[in-house]
Amino acid sequence: MDSQEKIKMIESVREGNTLTLRLSGDWSLKESKPEFNTIVDTFPQDKAITGIKFDVAQLVTWESGLMTFLLKVIDYGKERGLEIYVDSLPDNIQRLLRLSQEVPEKEDVGKRSAEHALLPRIGKWGISNYDGFVDFTRFIGEVFLSILKLLSGRYHMRWGDFFVIVQETGAKALPIVSLIALLIGLIVAFLGSVTLARFGAEIYVSYLVAYGILREMGAIMTGVIVAGRTGAAFAAQIGTMKVTEEIDALKTMGISPVDFIVLPRMLALIIMMPLLVLYADLIGIIGGLLVTTLLLDFSVHQFLEGMNEAVALPDFYIGLVKGTIFGILVAISGCLRGMQCGNSADAVGLAATSAVVTGITLIIFANAVIDWIAAIHGF
Amino acid sequence: MMNTISQPKIEVRGMDLAYGSFVVMRDLKFTVKQSEIMIIMGGSGCGKSTLLKHLIGLIDPVRGDILYDGVSFVKADLDKKQDTLRTFGVLYQAGALWSSMTLEENVALPLEEYTKLSPGEIREIVSFKLSLVGLKGFEAFYPSEISGGMRKRAGLARAMALDPEILFFDEPSAGLDPISSRRLDDLILQLRDSLGSTVVVVTHELASIFAIGDNSIFLDAESRTMTAMGNPNELFKDPPNENVRYFLSRGEKAN
């Protein structure tokens, strides 16, 4: 009996000029329903039929599945000019049907149309890029004004907050910087020893390590770590402050968010990045030293001697200058992305992601530019 | 003659509100008198909060002007704007307390920025403001450690820190239980009566509207402009149009 009900959930019977749909069995959401089109095919195609009636005496349970079916029947009836005898349905079903039809579909909402056409998409892309550029320049301008304000003594930094940020971006990054710098030192020395050995020039490993770490790898790796750690944190913090209206609260209190939020973060990175780079240089060279002394049987003295011949102070300074600039870039990308953040949890995630991507891209780009300038001036 | 003496505290002149190219409201004009409680009401999504954001300078109007004490706010330069902003207190929907600071630091920040008070004096004022909103003893708590209602009250304490001339409230009763919401209404009335502040409240909570509103404007989402102005109790008795009547009677059908 049970299985039979499921198969024959619906039966169409012709009574005079009306078609009676006999519904039976379980119409709950967990049961799959017969396809509407296959049911329609079983309807007698007779011009004499003028209406559709329902018989629900055998209906056991029903949920939204039945409602969508009934709505389809009503649409089907309307198309063919058939009378639908809704009053043959139980009261509660009639009420639900009325409720769903009470407010007509809003057609001018315009969310679906025109979003896939090529020209509007190009236009939108152009406008959003232009807006992004305007945002960026305005932000840089505000940061610049804010720095001037600080230098001219018209703004007093909240030093307590500042030192918390310094600790967060500087001291707390030491473990990860140590690990990465050490590994980079090992890798550079190892690569150097393998390739230079083919020319019998292992003696120059210390040259490669010192030159590579001081000028390039120390600053780049620290920059990338800080972009991933601190840049993302800045964007997420500021983005969340935007969502919770904390930024608005600052603005309406007459406090510039750039003074209050961006400036301390930027200063903290400007101060901490060279120090982190200095530390990364040291650890990286120790890494290189470990490989050359343990694997290549050089003495520590030989390594240091080779290093001393290979690099000069400018190499070291260039690394520090790079670090400082990378710090500014990470602070700008993190804070800017945070400030541009939209009004949802998704937007905060996006802001953090794009802060890291922007930060790393800018770092690599700036690194190339600095190397180029240094090469021109013969450093 | 009277007009020159009792200048309105706030005057909005032919203002259009827009988000980008999407015009939310057209042609708003109203005035708010000194020490008056003005309600901005209307259905969800009609632009109430957007209007508030314009009033407190977070968004610039596409057309029209806002005058505080007869001076244009829209056309003012940055310094003048900042000065005007300092006479405002704003309570945001969820309090918008700075989450990295304790309640004490939150309320103290505007005082530290704009007054020459000593840290001791600031601490006294902060604990006085917190006691006004019933949060004495919570100085060392962070916003994440207290309930939503308490956060709102703390936000009010911060909004009042500089004894503002105008207090703005964005949906003060949203997310509060009926009793807390009633208490907040009473608090608003008491503050106005004792401090003489002008109050602008954005809300759709009928109980609040009738309890505290001296004056009100109704923003109509369909016609995208304000369609009524006046004391909410009088608007209820004698509604100027169907949408206002519908709104103020909680969707009651006309007899």
XYZ file of C-alpha atoms in Angstrom:
634
model
C 0.000 0.000 0.000
C 2.729 2.361 1.046
C 4.849 1.870 -2.045
C 1.828 2.126 -4.255
C 0.971 5.511 -2.774
C 4.433 6.776 -3.627
C 4.185 5.749 -7.222
C 0.712 7.115 -7.622
C 1.097 10.370 -5.753
C -1.012 12.008 -8.377
C -3.800 10.834 -10.539
C -5.795 12.822 -13.018
C -9.446 11.956 -13.411
C -11.858 13.606 -15.768
C -15.212 14.519 -14.372
C -17.399 16.242 -16.923
C -15.640 19.422 -18.051
C -13.216 19.529 -15.144
C -10.032 17.636 -14.536
C -9.623 16.417 -10.966
C -6.091 15.943 -9.680
C -6.132 13.365 -6.940
C -3.148 13.945 -4.670
C -2.104 11.288 -2.251
C 0.771 10.103 -0.097
C 3.783 11.892 1.343
C 4.520 15.319 -0.234
C 7.188 16.271 2.265
C 10.500 17.769 1.221
C 12.497 14.626 1.867
C 10.599 12.618 -0.757
C 11.317 13.359 -4.390
C 8.286 14.412 -6.350
C 7.169 13.330 -9.790
C 8.417 15.656 -12.552
C 5.754 18.230 -13.417
C 6.159 17.838 -17.157
C 5.647 14.095 -17.024
C 2.440 14.666 -15.058
C 1.211 17.199 -17.566
C 1.737 14.654 -20.304
C -0.767 12.380 -18.593
C -3.466 15.105 -18.662
C -6.084 14.415 -21.300
C -5.594 16.998 -24.088
C -9.208 17.863 -24.556
C -10.528 21.269 -25.536
C -13.712 20.572 -23.634
C -11.893 20.738 -20.289
C -12.427 24.153 -18.699
C -11.106 23.749 -15.193
C -8.872 21.913 -12.762
C -9.991 20.740 -9.373
C -8.031 19.116 -6.570
C -8.881 16.144 -4.419
C -6.749 15.937 -1.301
C -8.635 13.292 0.672
C -5.703 10.846 0.326
C -2.969 13.389 1.067
C -0.881 12.260 4.071
C 1.713 14.970 4.673
C 2.787 17.975 2.682
C 5.394 20.730 2.739
C 6.827 23.241 0.271
C 7.135 20.534 -2.387
C 3.379 20.453 -2.764
C 3.179 24.239 -2.875
C 5.638 24.554 -5.768
C 3.685 21.867 -7.597
C 0.396 23.707 -7.053
C 1.911 26.989 -8.242
C 3.013 25.236 -11.424
C -0.486 23.888 -11.936
C -1.886 27.385 -11.459
C 0.554 28.807 -14.020
C -0.300 25.963 -16.384
C -3.986 26.740 -15.967
C -3.483 30.451 -16.550
C -1.574 29.786 -19.769
C -4.412 27.710 -21.147
C -7.245 29.801 -19.747
C -8.429 27.072 -17.421
C -10.337 27.743 -14.235
C -8.390 26.558 -11.175
C -10.661 25.639 -8.297
C -8.366 26.680 -5.465
C -11.208 26.394 -2.993
C -11.084 22.638 -3.368
C -7.838 22.747 -1.416
C -7.658 22.807 2.390
C -7.739 26.246 4.062
C -4.135 26.349 5.171
C -2.857 25.539 1.695
C -5.078 28.253 0.212
C -3.689 30.764 2.709
C -0.102 29.889 1.833
C -0.862 30.191 -1.872
C -2.397 33.629 -1.351
C 0.591 34.724 0.750
C 3.047 33.710 -1.935
C 1.105 35.577 -4.604
C 0.295 38.677 -2.547
C 3.373 40.710 -3.472
C 4.071 40.439 -7.203
C 7.607 39.761 -8.382
C 9.597 42.984 -8.534
C 10.769 43.315 -12.092
C 12.710 46.569 -12.118
C 15.195 45.469 -9.474
C 17.621 45.014 -12.346
C 20.142 42.740 -10.647
C 20.344 40.087 -13.331
C 20.392 42.064 -16.538
C 23.349 43.552 -18.393
C 25.995 42.158 -16.063
C 27.306 39.730 -18.602
C 27.540 42.047 -21.568
C 31.128 42.874 -22.515
C 30.942 46.669 -22.763
C 29.313 47.292 -19.379
C 31.847 44.969 -17.807
C 34.760 46.818 -19.377
C 33.195 50.084 -18.256
C 32.755 48.861 -14.704
C 36.302 47.554 -14.647
C 37.603 50.908 -15.863
C 35.567 52.902 -13.373
C 36.558 50.733 -10.443
C 40.229 50.963 -11.392
C 39.978 54.706 -11.741
C 38.264 54.956 -8.354
C 40.970 52.763 -6.877
C 43.643 55.057 -8.276
C 41.903 58.171 -6.920
C 41.613 56.456 -3.517
C 45.285 55.606 -3.608
C 46.478 59.110 -4.435
C 44.165 60.640 -1.843
C 45.449 58.209 0.742
C 49.075 59.015 -0.041
C 48.252 62.713 0.189
C 46.594 62.281 3.563
C 49.521 60.245 4.869
C 51.911 62.952 3.702
C 49.879 65.695 5.402
C 49.728 63.626 8.522
C 53.521 63.205 8.559
C 53.913 66.972 8.137
C 51.534 67.485 11.034
C 53.594 65.190 13.221
C 56.888 66.853 12.237
C 55.526 70.335 12.859
C 54.316 69.239 16.295
C 50.635 69.808 15.585
C 49.800 66.201 16.300
C 50.803 64.301 19.374
C 51.305 60.608 18.869
C 49.713 58.271 21.364
C 53.009 56.635 22.303
C 51.397 53.854 24.307
C 49.578 52.550 21.234
C 52.673 53.118 19.149
C 54.868 50.886 21.308
C 52.272 48.130 21.287
C 52.413 48.182 17.484
C 56.220 48.276 17.562
C 56.249 45.205 19.757
C 53.663 43.452 17.614
C 55.403 44.146 14.306
C 58.998 43.960 15.509
C 59.776 41.799 18.517
C 57.048 39.263 17.873
C 58.272 38.705 14.310
C 61.720 37.589 15.487
C 61.070 33.815 15.647
C 59.734 33.572 12.093
C 62.401 35.945 10.755
C 65.084 33.841 12.457
C 63.792 30.631 10.931
C 63.405 31.958 7.409
C 66.671 33.922 7.425
C 68.609 30.910 8.684
C 67.111 28.672 5.996
C 67.770 31.237 3.287
C 71.384 31.485 4.468
C 71.707 27.702 4.314
C 70.128 27.536 0.860
C 72.280 30.303 -0.652
C 75.450 28.740 0.743
C 74.430 25.296 -0.413
C 73.524 26.482 -3.919
C 76.764 28.402 -4.057
C 78.887 25.481 -2.968
C 77.305 23.136 -5.518
C 77.573 25.492 -8.485
C 80.935 27.066 -7.599
C 82.502 23.646 -6.959
C 82.220 22.879 -10.686
C 84.637 25.724 -11.332
C 86.739 24.933 -8.303
C 85.762 28.253 -6.832
C 84.271 27.144 -3.492
C 86.365 29.836 -1.900
C 83.818 32.344 -3.184
C 80.877 30.860 -1.296
C 81.334 33.385 1.470
C 81.268 36.113 -1.177
C 77.958 34.840 -2.514
C 76.421 34.440 0.933
C 77.437 37.862 2.192
C 76.638 39.718 -1.003
C 73.343 37.899 -1.586
C 72.068 38.160 1.965
C 73.118 41.739 2.656
C 72.001 43.251 -0.606
C 69.004 41.170 -1.574
C 67.723 38.227 0.381
C 67.805 39.696 3.881
C 65.626 42.639 2.980
C 63.355 40.786 0.533
C 62.596 37.867 2.825
C 62.001 40.127 5.814
C 59.760 42.287 3.648
C 57.760 39.281 2.488
C 57.408 37.957 6.041
C 56.296 41.342 7.338
C 53.862 41.755 4.422
C 52.311 38.399 5.268
C 52.294 38.919 9.014
C 51.855 42.601 9.629
C 50.376 43.868 6.363
C 47.568 41.322 6.580
C 47.023 42.136 10.254
C 46.807 45.877 9.506
C 44.279 45.322 6.736
C 42.160 42.990 8.846
C 42.228 45.272 11.896
C 41.367 48.394 9.961
C 38.821 46.547 7.806
C 37.038 45.264 10.900
C 37.105 48.743 12.413
C 35.419 49.917 9.239
C 32.710 47.245 9.452
C 31.977 48.038 13.110
C 31.850 51.806 12.355
C 34.878 52.472 14.581
C 36.474 54.459 11.748
C 33.290 56.521 11.363
C 33.339 57.139 15.110
C 36.860 58.547 14.792
C 35.908 60.753 11.862
C 32.853 62.225 13.560
C 34.972 62.926 16.608
C 37.137 65.070 14.371
C 40.060 62.657 14.656
C 41.650 61.763 11.339
C 41.873 57.978 10.970
C 45.125 58.492 9.071
C 46.686 60.324 12.026
C 45.291 57.929 14.522
C 45.636 54.548 12.834
C 47.888 54.745 9.795
C 50.673 56.997 11.055
C 51.670 54.955 14.136
C 51.662 51.777 12.065
C 53.776 53.296 9.353
C 56.266 54.758 11.830
C 56.468 51.455 13.661
C 57.392 49.669 10.437
C 59.833 52.390 9.365
C 61.663 51.906 12.648
C 61.372 48.149 12.957
C 62.019 47.041 9.381
C 65.719 48.089 9.236
C 66.254 46.445 12.612
C 64.571 43.262 11.426
C 66.653 43.337 8.245
C 69.817 43.805 10.303
C 68.839 40.805 12.380
C 67.923 38.745 9.323
C 71.310 39.616 7.743
C 73.111 38.338 10.816
C 71.118 35.101 11.050
C 71.343 34.544 7.284
C 75.126 34.872 7.326
C 75.303 32.495 10.282
C 73.280 30.040 8.183
C 75.766 30.412 5.332
C 78.639 30.050 7.759
C 77.202 26.784 9.073
C 77.065 25.260 5.593
C 80.528 26.408 4.547
C 82.246 25.328 7.760
C 80.415 22.028 8.248
C 80.010 20.905 4.627
C 82.932 22.479 2.826
C 85.521 22.267 5.597
C 86.270 25.966 5.541
C 87.330 27.548 8.796
C 85.298 30.332 10.319
C 88.283 32.576 9.805
C 88.423 31.816 6.074
C 84.737 32.533 5.733
C 84.977 35.879 7.472
C 88.088 36.768 5.508
C 86.337 36.027 2.229
C 83.340 38.032 3.324
C 85.504 40.939 4.294
C 87.057 41.042 0.842
C 83.750 40.639 -0.973
C 81.427 43.162 0.575
C 81.703 46.728 1.689
C 79.531 48.892 3.879
C 77.391 50.228 0.977
C 76.114 46.693 0.340
C 74.925 46.575 3.902
C 73.384 50.061 3.748
C 71.505 49.225 0.572
C 69.870 46.312 2.395
C 68.805 48.575 5.243
C 67.471 51.258 2.893
C 65.520 48.571 1.049
C 64.129 47.317 4.332
C 62.931 50.783 5.308
C 61.255 51.313 1.947
C 59.658 47.866 2.071
C 58.335 48.744 5.514
C 56.672 51.876 4.144
C 55.207 49.888 1.243
C 53.807 47.174 3.530
C 52.285 49.774 5.853
C 50.729 51.646 2.923
C 49.284 48.553 1.267
C 47.993 47.125 4.556
C 46.405 50.356 5.758
C 45.056 51.351 2.332
C 43.403 47.969 1.768
C 41.942 48.143 5.251
C 40.546 51.617 4.607
C 39.059 50.496 1.279
C 37.407 47.507 2.922
C 33.689 47.006 2.272
C 31.018 46.268 4.821
C 31.097 42.508 5.314
C 33.123 39.637 6.715
C 34.026 38.641 3.159
C 35.364 42.117 2.507
C 37.704 41.909 5.503
C 39.126 38.640 4.173
C 39.580 40.177 0.757
C 41.245 43.236 2.254
C 43.775 41.057 4.097
C 44.486 38.969 1.001
C 44.886 41.941 -1.264
C 47.089 43.719 1.299
C 49.527 40.791 1.180
C 49.422 40.525 -2.606
C 49.881 44.282 -3.053
C 52.612 44.366 -0.431
C 54.670 41.555 -1.945
C 54.216 42.862 -5.486
C 55.362 46.331 -4.457
C 58.341 44.894 -2.587
C 59.587 42.892 -5.579
C 59.014 45.823 -7.896
C 60.715 48.335 -5.609
C 63.611 45.940 -5.131
C 64.217 45.864 -8.881
C 64.064 49.659 -9.090
C 66.488 50.119 -6.201
C 68.939 47.601 -7.712
C 68.738 49.429 -11.002
C 69.403 52.818 -9.403
C 72.257 51.347 -7.353
C 73.758 49.823 -10.504
C 73.616 53.170 -12.321
C 75.389 54.928 -9.500
C 77.946 52.163 -9.237
C 77.189 50.903 -5.742
C 11.431 89.015 13.706
C 11.359 85.901 15.890
C 13.419 84.041 13.366
C 16.501 86.161 13.819
C 16.438 85.588 17.567
C 15.672 81.899 17.753
C 17.892 80.633 14.997
C 17.435 76.930 14.310
C 20.199 74.692 15.615
C 20.179 72.594 12.463
C 18.791 73.579 9.113
C 18.699 71.328 6.069
C 18.085 73.079 2.758
C 16.935 71.283 -0.384
C 19.279 68.373 0.143
C 19.582 65.360 -2.160
C 21.157 62.185 -0.817
C 22.910 59.738 -3.090
C 25.123 56.693 -2.957
C 27.249 57.055 -6.073
C 24.803 57.661 -8.912
C 21.857 56.153 -7.012
C 19.698 58.925 -5.557
C 18.234 57.766 -2.245
C 16.289 60.884 -1.207
C 15.405 64.113 -2.913
C 14.702 67.613 -1.735
C 14.882 67.297 2.040
C 14.250 70.453 4.006
C 13.693 70.727 7.731
C 14.919 72.575 10.775
C 15.710 71.401 14.280
C 15.358 73.862 17.140
C 17.683 74.179 20.089
C 17.034 71.449 22.719
C 14.546 69.692 20.515
C 14.380 65.932 19.984
C 14.014 65.347 16.260
C 13.061 61.899 15.016
C 14.017 60.758 11.545
C 11.658 57.898 10.772
C 10.714 55.722 7.863
C 10.734 52.099 6.787
C 13.829 49.944 6.498
C 16.107 50.928 3.633
C 14.456 54.301 3.041
C 17.671 56.247 3.694
C 17.353 57.226 7.354
C 20.878 56.171 8.248
C 22.153 57.697 5.019
C 20.625 61.012 6.042
C 22.341 60.711 9.414
C 25.680 60.037 7.723
C 25.186 63.246 5.754
C 24.335 65.227 8.876
C 27.514 64.108 10.643
C 29.682 64.758 7.612
C 30.574 61.171 6.651
C 29.051 61.663 3.193
C 28.723 64.930 1.285
C 25.308 65.726 -0.180
C 25.072 65.847 -3.990
C 22.906 68.952 -3.728
C 21.734 71.304 -1.018
C 23.207 72.430 2.258
C 23.247 71.719 5.979
C 23.586 74.645 8.383
C 24.557 74.423 12.019
C 23.788 77.606 13.960
C 23.228 79.293 10.622
C 26.655 78.386 9.243
C 27.047 76.106 6.263
C 28.591 72.761 7.160
C 28.866 71.445 3.618
C 30.836 74.413 2.313
C 33.013 74.810 5.392
C 36.749 74.182 5.066
C 38.356 71.223 6.803
C 39.297 73.016 10.025
C 35.876 74.582 10.424
C 34.315 71.190 9.769
C 36.472 69.555 12.420
C 35.451 72.289 14.891
C 31.778 71.664 14.174
C 32.281 67.909 14.460
C 33.670 68.383 17.943
C 30.343 69.781 19.075
C 28.644 66.526 18.032
C 28.193 63.304 19.908
C 27.266 60.291 17.824
C 25.937 56.983 19.095
C 26.360 54.346 16.417
C 24.075 51.392 15.938
C 26.342 48.872 17.639
C 28.184 51.386 19.799
C 31.285 51.414 17.566
C 33.551 51.420 20.592
C 37.232 51.163 19.703
C 37.781 47.509 20.341
C 41.457 47.745 21.216
C 40.733 50.075 24.137
C 38.991 49.663 27.475
C 35.763 51.557 28.196
C 37.754 54.097 30.195
C 40.200 54.668 27.321
C 37.306 54.924 24.885
C 35.578 57.685 26.798
C 38.886 59.354 27.650
C 40.167 59.581 24.082
C 38.110 62.609 22.970
C 38.983 64.330 26.248
C 42.680 63.647 25.729
C 42.513 64.905 22.167
C 40.597 68.104 22.732
C 41.024 69.264 26.298
C 43.983 70.261 28.410
C 42.729 68.330 31.429
C 45.170 66.380 33.555
C 44.962 62.571 33.524
C 43.413 62.658 36.989
C 40.671 65.062 35.933
C 40.016 63.011 32.828
C 39.627 59.876 34.916
C 37.066 61.662 37.115
C 35.051 62.842 34.121
C 35.182 59.395 32.526
C 33.854 57.675 35.610
C 31.154 60.349 35.935
C 30.041 59.794 32.323
C 30.066 56.042 32.808
C 27.978 56.420 35.958
C 25.425 58.449 33.974
C 24.831 55.466 31.708
C 24.925 52.994 34.591
C 28.336 51.529 33.814
C 30.350 52.677 36.808
C 32.854 49.982 37.717
C 33.272 48.755 34.150
C 36.161 51.120 33.374
C 38.715 48.378 32.779
C 36.497 46.192 30.587
C 37.085 45.814 26.863
C 34.093 46.237 24.517
C 34.202 42.533 23.651
C 33.711 41.617 27.318
C 30.348 43.336 27.806
C 26.866 42.809 26.355
C 25.407 44.584 23.325
C 23.186 46.827 25.449
C 26.109 47.802 27.656
C 28.211 48.549 24.596
C 25.528 50.901 23.397
C 25.398 52.690 26.717
C 29.184 52.920 26.799
C 29.001 54.360 23.288
C 26.604 56.960 24.657
C 29.027 57.799 27.465
C 31.719 58.335 24.846
C 29.374 60.410 22.687
C 28.716 62.629 25.712
C 32.362 62.922 26.686
C 32.819 66.459 25.382
C 29.362 67.675 26.493
C 28.166 67.906 22.898
C 25.659 70.472 21.694
C 24.010 67.959 19.390
C 23.617 64.246 20.025
C 22.939 61.930 17.094
C 21.526 58.464 17.646
C 21.509 55.778 14.963
C 18.734 53.299 15.799
C 19.250 53.446 19.559
C 16.760 50.663 20.299
C 17.917 48.214 17.618
C 18.869 44.917 19.215
C 17.781 45.949 22.722
C 15.090 44.264 24.787
C 12.000 46.428 25.480
C 13.115 47.395 28.986
C 16.664 48.388 28.011
C 15.261 50.280 25.088
C 12.849 52.129 27.381
C 15.726 52.973 29.741
C 17.717 54.374 26.863
C 14.750 56.551 25.882
C 14.486 57.862 29.436
C 18.205 58.544 29.404
C 17.885 60.540 26.188
C 15.079 62.629 27.678
C 17.003 63.261 30.890
C 20.124 64.282 29.007
C 18.181 66.703 26.885
C 16.368 68.163 29.907
C 19.456 68.534 32.059
C 22.096 69.433 29.476
C 19.876 71.182 26.954
C 21.410 69.228 24.078
C 19.707 69.053 20.733
C 18.991 65.437 19.820
C 18.543 63.800 16.425
C 17.341 60.198 16.524
C 17.084 57.828 13.580
C 14.646 55.087 14.453
C 11.657 53.063 13.371
C 10.741 51.960 16.890
C 7.212 53.328 17.342
C 7.250 53.233 21.129
C 10.389 55.405 21.171
C 9.080 57.724 18.499
C 5.971 58.569 20.495
C 7.776 58.656 23.840
C 10.619 61.042 23.055
C 9.894 62.845 19.783
C 9.204 66.574 19.902
C 9.330 66.766 16.167
C 9.787 64.275 13.374
C 10.207 63.865 9.678
C 8.997 60.883 7.702
C 11.139 59.617 4.825
C 9.039 57.844 2.239
C 10.825 55.103 0.318
C 8.332 55.161 -2.571
C 8.382 58.843 -3.422
C 12.018 59.183 -2.242
C 11.454 62.334 -0.274
C 10.109 63.436 3.096
C 6.332 63.451 3.107
C 5.563 64.586 6.635
C 6.948 66.756 9.398
C 5.624 67.455 12.861
C 5.123 66.057 16.325
C 4.729 62.273 15.950
C 1.693 62.130 18.250
C -0.052 64.756 16.158
C 0.988 63.042 12.930
C -0.583 59.882 14.323
C -3.869 61.660 15.081
C -3.967 63.559 11.844
C -1.758 61.844 9.268
C -1.027 63.932 6.160
C -0.853 60.901 3.896
C -1.574 57.205 3.764
C 2.049 55.989 4.145
C 2.576 58.018 7.327
C -0.658 56.706 8.796
C 0.269 53.182 7.799
C 3.697 53.512 9.394
C 2.625 55.150 12.638
C -0.252 52.724 13.180
C 2.002 49.699 12.580
C 0.441 48.770 9.254
C -3.151 49.032 10.455
C -5.521 49.097 7.448
C -7.676 52.194 7.003
C -11.252 51.862 8.270
